[in-house]
C-alpha atoms as a printed R data frame, in Angstrom:
    type eleno elety resid chain resno       x       y       z
1   ATOM     1    CA   VAL     A     1  -4.297  -2.587  11.343
2   ATOM     2    CA   GLN     A     2  -4.115  -6.239  10.266
3   ATOM     3    CA   LEU     A     3  -4.137  -7.713   6.696
4   ATOM     4    CA   GLN     A     4  -5.470 -11.619   6.567
5   ATOM     5    CA   ALA     A     5  -4.916 -13.307   3.113
6   ATOM     6    CA   SER     A     6  -6.409 -16.404   2.192
7   ATOM     7    CA   GLY     A     7  -7.160 -18.472  -1.139
8   ATOM     8    CA   GLY     A     8  -3.903 -19.627  -2.201
9   ATOM     9    CA   GLY     A     9  -3.095 -23.113  -3.238
10  ATOM    10    CA   LEU     A    10  -2.024 -25.594  -5.759
11  ATOM    11    CA   VAL     A    11  -3.906 -25.428  -9.223
12  ATOM    12    CA   GLN     A    12  -3.325 -26.943 -12.718
13  ATOM    13    CA   PRO     A    13  -2.853 -24.566 -15.772
14  ATOM    14    CA   GLY     A    14  -5.996 -23.081 -16.988
15  ATOM    15    CA   GLY     A    15  -7.676 -23.245 -13.385
16  ATOM    16    CA   SER     A    16  -9.177 -20.594 -11.502
17  ATOM    17    CA   LEU     A    17  -8.727 -19.316  -7.617
18  ATOM    18    CA   ARG     A    18 -10.280 -16.504  -5.828
19  ATOM    19    CA   LEU     A    19  -7.891 -14.678  -3.211
20  ATOM    20    CA   SER     A    20  -9.517 -12.666  -0.236
21  ATOM    21    CA   CYS     A    21  -7.941 -10.210   2.087
22  ATOM    22    CA   ALA     A    22  -9.629  -8.704   5.110
23  ATOM    23    CA   ALA     A    23  -8.534  -5.718   6.925
24  ATOM    24    CA   SER     A    24  -9.111  -5.262  10.639
25  ATOM    25    CA   GLY     A    25  -8.138  -3.160  13.369
26  ATOM    26    CA   SER     A    26  -8.129   0.457  14.047
27  ATOM    27    CA   ILE     A    27  -9.413   1.835  10.449
28  ATOM    28    CA   PHE     A    28 -10.698   5.436   9.983
29  ATOM    29    CA   SER     A    29 -10.713   4.813   6.248
30  ATOM    30    CA   ILE     A    30  -9.264   2.579   3.701
31  ATOM    31    CA   GLY     A    31  -7.852   4.015   0.292
32  ATOM    32    CA   ALA     A    32  -6.638   1.763  -2.562
33  ATOM    33    CA   MET     A    33  -6.558  -1.879  -1.846
34  ATOM    34    CA   GLY     A    34  -4.825  -4.319  -3.996
35  ATOM    35    CA   TRP     A    35  -2.566  -7.255  -4.764
36  ATOM    36    CA   PHE     A    36   0.947  -7.778  -5.455
37  ATOM    37    CA   ARG     A    37   3.065 -10.928  -6.140
38  ATOM    38    CA   GLN     A    38   6.705 -11.708  -5.915
39  ATOM    39    CA   ALA     A    39   7.819 -15.093  -8.006
40  ATOM    40    CA   PRO     A    40  11.023 -16.793  -6.799
41  ATOM    41    CA   GLY     A    41  13.944 -14.795  -7.901
42  ATOM    42    CA   LYS     A    42  12.008 -11.712  -9.097
43  ATOM    43    CA   GLN     A    43  10.960  -8.396  -7.319
44  ATOM    44    CA   ARG     A    44   7.452  -8.053  -6.171
45  ATOM    45    CA   GLU     A    45   5.199  -6.548  -8.646
46  ATOM    46    CA   LEU     A    46   1.838  -5.033  -8.754
47  ATOM    47    CA   VAL     A    47  -1.038  -7.149  -9.965
48  ATOM    48    CA   ALA     A    48  -4.262  -5.143  -9.577
49  ATOM    49    CA   ALA     A    49  -5.375  -2.515  -7.484
50  ATOM    50    CA   VAL     A    50  -8.845  -1.023  -6.896
51  ATOM    51    CA   THR     A    51  -9.813   2.466  -5.446
52  ATOM    52    CA   SER     A    52 -12.564   3.031  -2.732
53  ATOM    53    CA   GLY     A    53 -14.469   4.144  -5.550
54  ATOM    54    CA   GLY     A    54 -14.200   1.108  -7.510
55  ATOM    55    CA   THR     A    55 -11.715   2.145 -10.243
56  ATOM    56    CA   THR     A    56  -9.237  -0.876 -11.208
57  ATOM    57    CA   ASN     A    57  -5.808  -1.098 -12.586
58  ATOM    58    CA   TYR     A    58  -4.241  -4.289 -13.898
59  ATOM    59    CA   ALA     A    59  -0.642  -5.068 -14.961
60  ATOM    60    CA   ASP     A    60  -0.619  -5.873 -18.824
61  ATOM    61    CA   SER     A    61   0.120  -9.709 -17.759
62  ATOM    62    CA   VAL     A    62  -3.110 -10.452 -16.139
63  ATOM    63    CA   LYS     A    63  -5.470  -8.093 -18.073
64  ATOM    64    CA   GLY     A    64  -8.418 -10.392 -19.259
65  ATOM    65    CA   ARG     A    65  -7.619 -12.880 -16.704
66  ATOM    66    CA   PHE     A    66  -7.510 -11.449 -13.107
67  ATOM    67    CA   THR     A    67 -10.409  -9.375 -11.646
68  ATOM    68    CA   VAL     A    68  -9.918  -7.143  -8.645
69  ATOM    69    CA   SER     A    69 -13.130  -6.338  -6.323
70  ATOM    70    CA   ARG     A    70 -13.674  -4.844  -2.955
71  ATOM    71    CA   ASP     A    71 -16.618  -5.111  -0.462
72  ATOM    72    CA   ASN     A    72 -16.502  -1.645   1.527
73  ATOM    73    CA   ALA     A    73 -18.665  -2.726   4.323
74  ATOM    74    CA   LYS     A    74 -16.201  -5.718   4.919
75  ATOM    75    CA   ASN     A    75 -12.623  -4.072   4.333
76  ATOM    76    CA   THR     A    76 -11.988  -6.856   1.971
77  ATOM    77    CA   VAL     A    77 -10.484  -6.958  -1.189
78  ATOM    78    CA   TYR     A    78 -10.578 -10.092  -3.429
79  ATOM    79    CA   LEU     A    79  -8.615 -11.177  -6.436
80  ATOM    80    CA   GLN     A    80 -10.327 -13.551  -9.071
81  ATOM    81    CA   ILE     A    81  -7.895 -15.429 -10.947
82  ATOM    82    CA   ASN     A    82  -8.871 -17.338 -14.071
83  ATOM    83    CA   SER     A    83  -6.929 -19.204 -16.689
84  ATOM    84    CA   LEU     A    84  -3.917 -19.547 -14.536
85  ATOM    85    CA   LYS     A    85  -0.423 -20.215 -16.164
86  ATOM    86    CA   PRO     A    86   2.653 -21.467 -14.696
87  ATOM    87    CA   GLU     A    87   4.209 -18.020 -14.754
88  ATOM    88    CA   ASP     A    88   1.492 -16.803 -12.065
89  ATOM    89    CA   THR     A    89   3.191 -19.075  -9.577
90  ATOM    90    CA   ALA     A    90   4.069 -16.368  -6.993
91  ATOM    91    CA   VAL     A    91   3.540 -15.450  -3.453
92  ATOM    92    CA   TYR     A    92   0.629 -13.221  -3.760
93  ATOM    93    CA   TYR     A    93   0.526 -10.031  -1.077
94  ATOM    94    CA   CYS     A    94  -2.587  -7.931  -0.429
95  ATOM    95    CA   HIS     A    95  -1.814  -4.111   0.246
96  ATOM    96    CA   ALA     A    96  -4.024  -1.385   1.640
97  ATOM    97    CA   ALA     A    97  -3.556   2.188   2.175
98  ATOM    98    CA   VAL     A    98  -5.416   2.951   5.493
99  ATOM    99    CA   ARG     A    99  -5.996   5.979   7.516
100 ATOM   100    CA   THR     A   100  -5.922   5.035  11.422
101 ATOM   101    CA   THR     A   101  -7.736   8.468  12.239
102 ATOM   102    CA   GLY     A   102  -9.494  11.554  10.381
103 ATOM   103    CA   TRP     A   103  -6.552  13.512  10.856
104 ATOM   104    CA   GLY     A   104  -3.701  11.053   9.933
105 ATOM   105    CA   ASN     A   105  -1.538  10.244   7.358
106 ATOM   106    CA   TRP     A   106  -2.241   7.420   4.782
107 ATOM   107    CA   GLY     A   107  -0.058   4.345   5.851
108 ATOM   108    CA   ASP     A   108   0.714   1.261   3.641
109 ATOM   109    CA   TYR     A   109  -0.408  -2.031   5.173
110 ATOM   110    CA   TRP     A   110   0.631  -5.602   4.069
111 ATOM   111    CA   GLY     A   111  -0.814  -9.006   4.472
112 ATOM   112    CA   LYS     A   112   1.605 -12.042   5.031
113 ATOM   113    CA   GLY     A   113   1.024 -13.359   1.709
114 ATOM   114    CA   THR     A   114  -0.458 -16.554   0.205
115 ATOM   115    CA   LEU     A   115   1.340 -19.031  -2.173
116 ATOM   116    CA   VAL     A   116  -0.149 -19.805  -5.496
117 ATOM   117    CA   THR     A   117   1.426 -22.599  -7.230
118 ATOM   118    CA   VAL     A   118   0.177 -23.220 -11.034
119 ATOM   119    CA   SER     A   119   1.538 -26.935 -12.054
120 ATOM   120    CA   SER     A   120   0.337 -29.984 -13.326
């Protein structure tokens, strides 16, 4: 199973970005998908997640500015980021809980990360 993230870049404060992450490979089913981020010198933290049924969860610091969504037919999760702040600068990692068979356990899979830099 591979997760390929894209959409990062350099943006000015107040700007917007849309991150995408597509899962591919030997996939039987996908549970929760989401985004984490890691800023320099800090631990990785959950940003937002969405279940297969569409229930979402957000970190308090991004509520009202970030929107997570998914397209189950495309095995893809998105993160719409608005009103960006310098403190949002980080490497953003996508995550998916995946079963590769109908009888297997859930496994955690990660994308390689995409850098978001917020600076004027």
